[in-house]
Structure formats: structure tokens, C-alpha cells
Amino acid sequence: MNVSWVVMLICVGAAAIALWIDVRFPGIAPRALLGVAIHAALAIGAGQLLVPAGMNALVEADSAVLTLVAVFGIAFPALMYAFLVAVWTVKRAQGFLLR
């Protein structure tokens, strides 16, 4: 299995958990469009600022354990949050279209 497959499977796993969170805990979704926009800004900010900094800091240590911590402790939760915000965005857009 090469790196592309591993990355794809991690993305599929993050998306599946995001969908599960949305179904299991529907009350945590923001009710207003402004709330969705704030979560989207936070997800983009985390993906652009926090994830690269954290990944670089941990991967540069040349430790297999720290690399796994970087992938599953930093990148995976940020990716899962981005997918969750995407689900909320689609649901909010559907709400506007079905009015």
C-alpha cells in the first residue's frame, strides 16, 4: 500500500466520523448561517495555520511515534472538523433551497 492509499483512507475515515457525529449529535450543529460561517473560518484557519505548524514540529523530530501523533492527533481531527463543517454547510444550503 502506498502513501496515496493511506491518505485516501484517512480522509474517508475522517469523513465517516464527521457524518457519524452529525447524525449522533444533531444538536451541536449551528442554527444560524453566521455560526456555520464562523465554524468554516475556524476550520480553514486550523487547516492553514495550526496543522502545518504542528505537523512540521512533530515530523521533524524523526520519530515514528511523533509522526503518528502528528497525523492522528493534529491532522486527522482538523480534517474531521473540516468535513463536519462541510456537512453543516450543505445542510444549511439545503434549508435555504427548500424554503
Coordinates of N, CA, C and O in Angstrom, one line a residue:
M1 N 0.9 -1.2 0.0 CA 0.0 0.0 0.0 C 0.9 1.2 0.0 O 1.8 1.4 0.8
N2 N 0.6 2.1 -0.9 CA 1.5 3.3 -1.0 C 0.8 4.5 -0.2 O -0.3 4.4 0.3
V3 N 1.5 5.6 -0.2 CA 1.1 6.8 0.6 C -0.2 7.3 0.1 O -1.1 7.8 0.9
S4 N -0.5 7.3 -1.2 CA -1.8 7.8 -1.7 C -3.0 7.1 -1.1 O -4.0 7.7 -0.8
W5 N -2.8 5.8 -1.0 CA -3.9 5.0 -0.4 C -4.1 5.3 1.0 O -5.3 5.4 1.5
V6 N -3.0 5.4 1.8 CA -3.1 5.7 3.2 C -3.8 7.1 3.4 O -4.7 7.2 4.3
V7 N -3.4 8.1 2.6 CA -4.0 9.4 2.8 C -5.5 9.3 2.4 O -6.3 9.9 3.1
M8 N -5.8 8.6 1.3 CA -7.2 8.5 0.9 C -8.1 7.8 2.0 O -9.2 8.2 2.4
L9 N -7.5 6.7 2.6 CA -8.3 6.0 3.7 C -8.4 6.9 4.9 O -9.4 6.8 5.6
I10 N -7.4 7.7 5.2 CA -7.5 8.6 6.4 C -8.6 9.6 6.1 O -9.4 9.9 7.0
C11 N -8.7 10.1 4.9 CA -9.7 11.1 4.6 C -11.1 10.5 4.6 O -12.1 11.1 5.1
V12 N -11.2 9.2 4.1 CA -12.5 8.6 4.2 C -12.9 8.3 5.6 O -14.1 8.5 6.0
G13 N -12.0 7.9 6.5 CA -12.3 7.7 7.9 C -12.7 9.0 8.6 O -13.7 9.0 9.4
A14 N -12.0 10.1 8.3 CA -12.4 11.4 8.9 C -13.8 11.8 8.4 O -14.6 12.3 9.2
A15 N -14.1 11.6 7.1 CA -15.4 12.0 6.6 C -16.5 11.1 7.3 O -17.6 11.6 7.6
A16 N -16.2 9.8 7.4 CA -17.2 8.9 8.0 C -17.5 9.3 9.5 O -18.6 9.3 9.9
I17 N -16.4 9.6 10.2 CA -16.6 10.0 11.6 C -17.4 11.4 11.7 O -18.2 11.6 12.6
A18 N -17.1 12.3 10.8 CA -17.8 13.6 10.7 C -19.3 13.3 10.5 O -20.2 13.9 11.1
L19 N -19.6 12.4 9.5 CA -21.0 12.1 9.3 C -21.7 11.5 10.5 O -22.8 11.8 10.9
W20 N -21.0 10.6 11.2 CA -21.5 9.9 12.4 C -21.7 11.0 13.5 O -22.8 10.9 14.1
I21 N -20.8 11.9 13.7 CA -21.0 13.0 14.7 C -22.3 13.8 14.4 O -23.0 14.1 15.2
D22 N -22.5 14.1 13.1 CA -23.6 14.9 12.7 C -24.9 14.1 13.0 O -25.9 14.7 13.4
V23 N -24.9 12.8 12.7 CA -26.1 12.1 12.9 C -26.3 11.8 14.4 O -27.5 11.9 14.9
R24 N -25.3 11.5 15.1 CA -25.4 11.1 16.5 C -25.7 12.3 17.4 O -26.4 12.2 18.4
F25 N -25.1 13.5 17.1 CA -25.2 14.7 17.9 C -25.8 15.8 17.1 O -25.0 16.8 16.8
P26 N -27.0 15.8 16.7 CA -27.5 16.8 15.8 C -27.6 18.2 16.5 O -27.7 19.2 15.8
G27 N -27.6 18.2 17.8 CA -27.8 19.5 18.5 C -26.5 20.4 18.5 O -26.6 21.6 18.8
I28 N -25.4 19.8 18.1 CA -24.2 20.7 18.1 C -24.0 21.5 16.8 O -23.2 22.4 16.8
A29 N -24.8 21.2 15.8 CA -24.8 22.0 14.6 C -25.3 23.4 14.8 O -26.3 23.6 15.6
P30 N -24.6 24.4 14.3 CA -25.0 25.8 14.5 C -26.4 26.0 13.8 O -26.7 25.4 12.7
R31 N -27.2 26.8 14.4 CA -28.6 27.0 13.9 C -28.6 28.1 12.9 O -29.4 28.1 12.0
A32 N -27.7 29.1 13.0 CA -27.7 30.2 12.1 C -26.6 30.1 11.1 O -25.6 29.4 11.3
L33 N -26.8 30.9 10.0 CA -25.7 30.9 8.9 C -24.4 31.5 9.4 O -23.4 31.1 9.1
L34 N -24.6 32.5 10.3 CA -23.4 33.1 10.9 C -22.5 32.1 11.7 O -21.3 32.1 11.6
G35 N -23.2 31.2 12.4 CA -22.5 30.1 13.2 C -21.7 29.2 12.2 O -20.6 28.8 12.5
V36 N -22.4 28.8 11.1 CA -21.7 28.0 10.1 C -20.5 28.7 9.6 O -19.4 28.1 9.4
A37 N -20.6 30.0 9.3 CA -19.5 30.8 8.7 C -18.4 30.9 9.7 O -17.2 30.8 9.3
I38 N -18.7 31.0 11.0 CA -17.6 31.1 12.0 C -16.9 29.8 12.1 O -15.7 29.7 12.1
H39 N -17.6 28.7 12.1 CA -17.0 27.3 12.1 C -16.2 27.1 10.8 O -15.1 26.5 10.9
A40 N -16.7 27.6 9.7 CA -15.9 27.4 8.4 C -14.6 28.2 8.5 O -13.5 27.7 8.1
A41 N -14.7 29.4 9.1 CA -13.4 30.2 9.2 C -12.4 29.5 10.2 O -11.2 29.5 9.9
L42 N -13.0 28.9 11.2 CA -12.1 28.2 12.2 C -11.5 27.0 11.5 O -10.3 26.7 11.7
A43 N -12.3 26.3 10.7 CA -11.7 25.1 10.1 C -10.7 25.4 9.1 O -9.6 24.8 9.0
I44 N -10.9 26.5 8.3 CA -9.9 26.9 7.3 C -8.7 27.4 8.0 O -7.5 27.1 7.6
G45 N -8.8 28.2 9.1 CA -7.7 28.7 9.9 C -6.9 27.6 10.5 O -5.6 27.6 10.4
A46 N -7.5 26.6 11.0 CA -6.8 25.4 11.6 C -6.1 24.7 10.5 O -4.9 24.3 10.7
G47 N -6.7 24.5 9.3 CA -6.1 23.8 8.2 C -4.9 24.5 7.6 O -4.0 23.9 7.1
Q48 N -5.0 25.8 7.6 CA -3.9 26.6 7.0 C -2.8 27.0 8.0 O -1.7 27.2 7.5
L49 N -3.1 27.1 9.2 CA -2.1 27.6 10.2 C -1.6 26.6 11.2 O -0.4 26.3 11.3
L50 N -2.6 26.0 11.9 CA -2.2 25.1 13.0 C -1.7 23.8 12.5 O -0.7 23.3 13.1
V51 N -2.3 23.2 11.6 CA -1.9 21.9 11.1 C -0.5 21.9 10.5 O 0.3 21.0 10.9
P52 N -0.2 22.7 9.6 CA 1.2 22.7 9.1 C 2.2 23.0 10.1 O 3.3 22.3 10.2
A53 N 2.0 23.9 11.1 CA 3.0 24.2 12.1 C 3.1 23.0 13.0 O 4.3 22.6 13.4
G54 N 2.0 22.4 13.4 CA 2.1 21.2 14.3 C 2.7 20.0 13.6 O 3.5 19.3 14.2
M55 N 2.4 19.8 12.4 CA 2.9 18.7 11.6 C 4.4 18.8 11.5 O 5.2 17.9 11.7
N56 N 4.9 20.0 11.1 CA 6.3 20.3 10.9 C 7.1 20.1 12.2 O 8.2 19.5 12.2
A57 N 6.5 20.6 13.3 CA 7.2 20.4 14.6 C 7.4 19.0 15.0 O 8.5 18.6 15.5
L58 N 6.4 18.2 14.8 CA 6.4 16.8 15.2 C 7.2 15.9 14.2 O 7.9 15.0 14.6
V59 N 7.0 16.1 12.9 CA 7.6 15.2 11.9 C 9.1 15.4 11.9 O 9.8 14.5 11.6
E60 N 9.5 16.7 12.1 CA 11.0 17.0 12.1 C 11.8 16.2 13.2 O 13.0 16.1 13.1
A61 N 11.1 15.7 14.1 CA 11.8 15.0 15.2 C 12.3 13.7 14.8 O 13.0 13.0 15.6
D62 N 11.9 13.2 13.6 CA 12.4 11.9 13.1 C 12.0 10.7 14.0 O 12.8 9.8 14.2
S63 N 10.8 10.8 14.6 CA 10.4 9.7 15.4 C 9.1 9.1 14.8 O 8.2 9.9 14.5
A64 N 9.0 7.8 14.7 CA 7.8 7.2 14.1 C 6.6 7.5 15.0 O 5.5 7.7 14.5
V65 N 6.8 7.5 16.3 CA 5.7 7.7 17.3 C 5.2 9.2 17.1 O 4.0 9.4 17.1
L66 N 6.1 10.1 17.0 CA 5.7 11.5 16.9 C 5.0 11.8 15.5 O 4.2 12.6 15.4
T67 N 5.4 11.0 14.5 CA 4.8 11.2 13.2 C 3.4 10.7 13.3 O 2.4 11.3 12.8
L68 N 3.1 9.6 14.0 CA 1.8 9.1 14.2 C 0.9 10.1 15.0 O -0.3 10.3 14.7
V69 N 1.6 10.6 16.0 CA 0.9 11.6 16.8 C 0.5 12.8 16.0 O -0.6 13.4 16.1
A70 N 1.4 13.2 15.1 CA 1.1 14.4 14.2 C -0.1 14.1 13.2 O -1.0 14.9 13.1
V71 N -0.1 12.9 12.7 CA -1.1 12.5 11.7 C -2.5 12.3 12.4 O -3.5 12.9 12.0
F72 N -2.5 11.5 13.5 CA -3.8 11.2 14.1 C -4.1 12.1 15.3 O -5.3 12.1 15.8
G73 N -3.2 13.0 15.8 CA -3.5 13.9 16.8 C -3.7 15.3 16.4 O -4.3 16.1 17.1
I74 N -3.2 15.6 15.2 CA -3.3 17.0 14.7 C -4.1 17.0 13.3 O -5.1 17.7 13.2
A75 N -3.6 16.3 12.4 CA -4.2 16.4 11.0 C -5.6 15.7 11.0 O -6.5 16.3 10.4
F76 N -5.7 14.5 11.5 CA -7.0 13.8 11.5 C -8.1 14.6 12.1 O -9.2 14.8 11.5
P77 N -8.0 15.1 13.3 CA -9.1 15.9 13.9 C -9.4 17.2 13.1 O -10.6 17.5 13.0
A78 N -8.4 17.8 12.6 CA -8.6 19.0 11.8 C -9.4 18.7 10.5 O -10.3 19.4 10.1
L79 N -9.0 17.6 9.9 CA -9.7 17.1 8.7 C -11.1 16.7 9.0 O -12.1 17.0 8.3
M80 N -11.3 16.0 10.1 CA -12.6 15.6 10.5 C -13.5 16.9 10.8 O -14.7 16.9 10.4
Y81 N -13.0 17.9 11.4 CA -13.7 19.1 11.7 C -14.1 19.8 10.4 O -15.2 20.3 10.3
A82 N -13.2 19.8 9.4 CA -13.5 20.4 8.1 C -14.6 19.7 7.4 O -15.5 20.3 6.9
F83 N -14.6 18.4 7.5 CA -15.7 17.6 6.9 C -17.0 17.9 7.6 O -18.1 18.0 7.0
L84 N -16.9 18.0 9.0 CA -18.2 18.2 9.7 C -18.7 19.6 9.4 O -19.9 19.7 9.2
V85 N -17.9 20.6 9.2 CA -18.3 21.9 8.8 C -18.9 21.9 7.4 O -19.9 22.5 7.1
A86 N -18.3 21.1 6.5 CA -18.9 20.9 5.2 C -20.3 20.3 5.2 O -21.2 20.7 4.5
V87 N -20.5 19.3 6.1 CA -21.8 18.7 6.2 C -22.8 19.8 6.7 O -23.9 19.9 6.2
W88 N -22.4 20.6 7.7 CA -23.3 21.6 8.2 C -23.6 22.6 7.1 O -24.7 23.1 7.0
T89 N -22.6 23.0 6.3 CA -22.8 23.9 5.2 C -23.8 23.4 4.2 O -24.7 24.2 3.8
V90 N -23.7 22.2 3.8 CA -24.6 21.6 2.9 C -26.0 21.5 3.5 O -27.0 21.8 2.8
K91 N -26.1 21.1 4.7 CA -27.4 21.1 5.4 C -28.1 22.5 5.4 O -29.3 22.7 5.2
R92 N -27.3 23.5 5.7 CA -27.8 24.9 5.8 C -28.2 25.3 4.4 O -29.2 26.0 4.2
A93 N -27.4 25.0 3.4 CA -27.8 25.4 2.0 C -29.0 24.7 1.6 O -29.9 25.3 0.9
Q94 N -29.2 23.4 1.9 CA -30.5 22.7 1.6 C -31.7 23.4 2.3 O -32.7 23.5 1.7
G95 N -31.4 23.8 3.5 CA -32.5 24.5 4.2 C -33.0 25.8 3.5 O -34.1 26.1 3.4
F96 N -32.0 26.5 2.9 CA -32.4 27.7 2.1 C -33.1 27.4 0.8 O -33.9 28.1 0.4
L97 N -32.6 26.3 0.2 CA -33.3 25.9 -1.1 C -34.7 25.4 -0.9 O -35.5 25.5 -1.8
L98 N -34.9 24.7 0.2 CA -36.2 24.1 0.4 C -37.3 25.0 1.0 O -38.4 24.6 1.3
R99 N -37.0 26.3 1.2 CA -37.9 27.2 1.8 C -39.0 27.6 0.8 O -38.9 27.7 -0.3

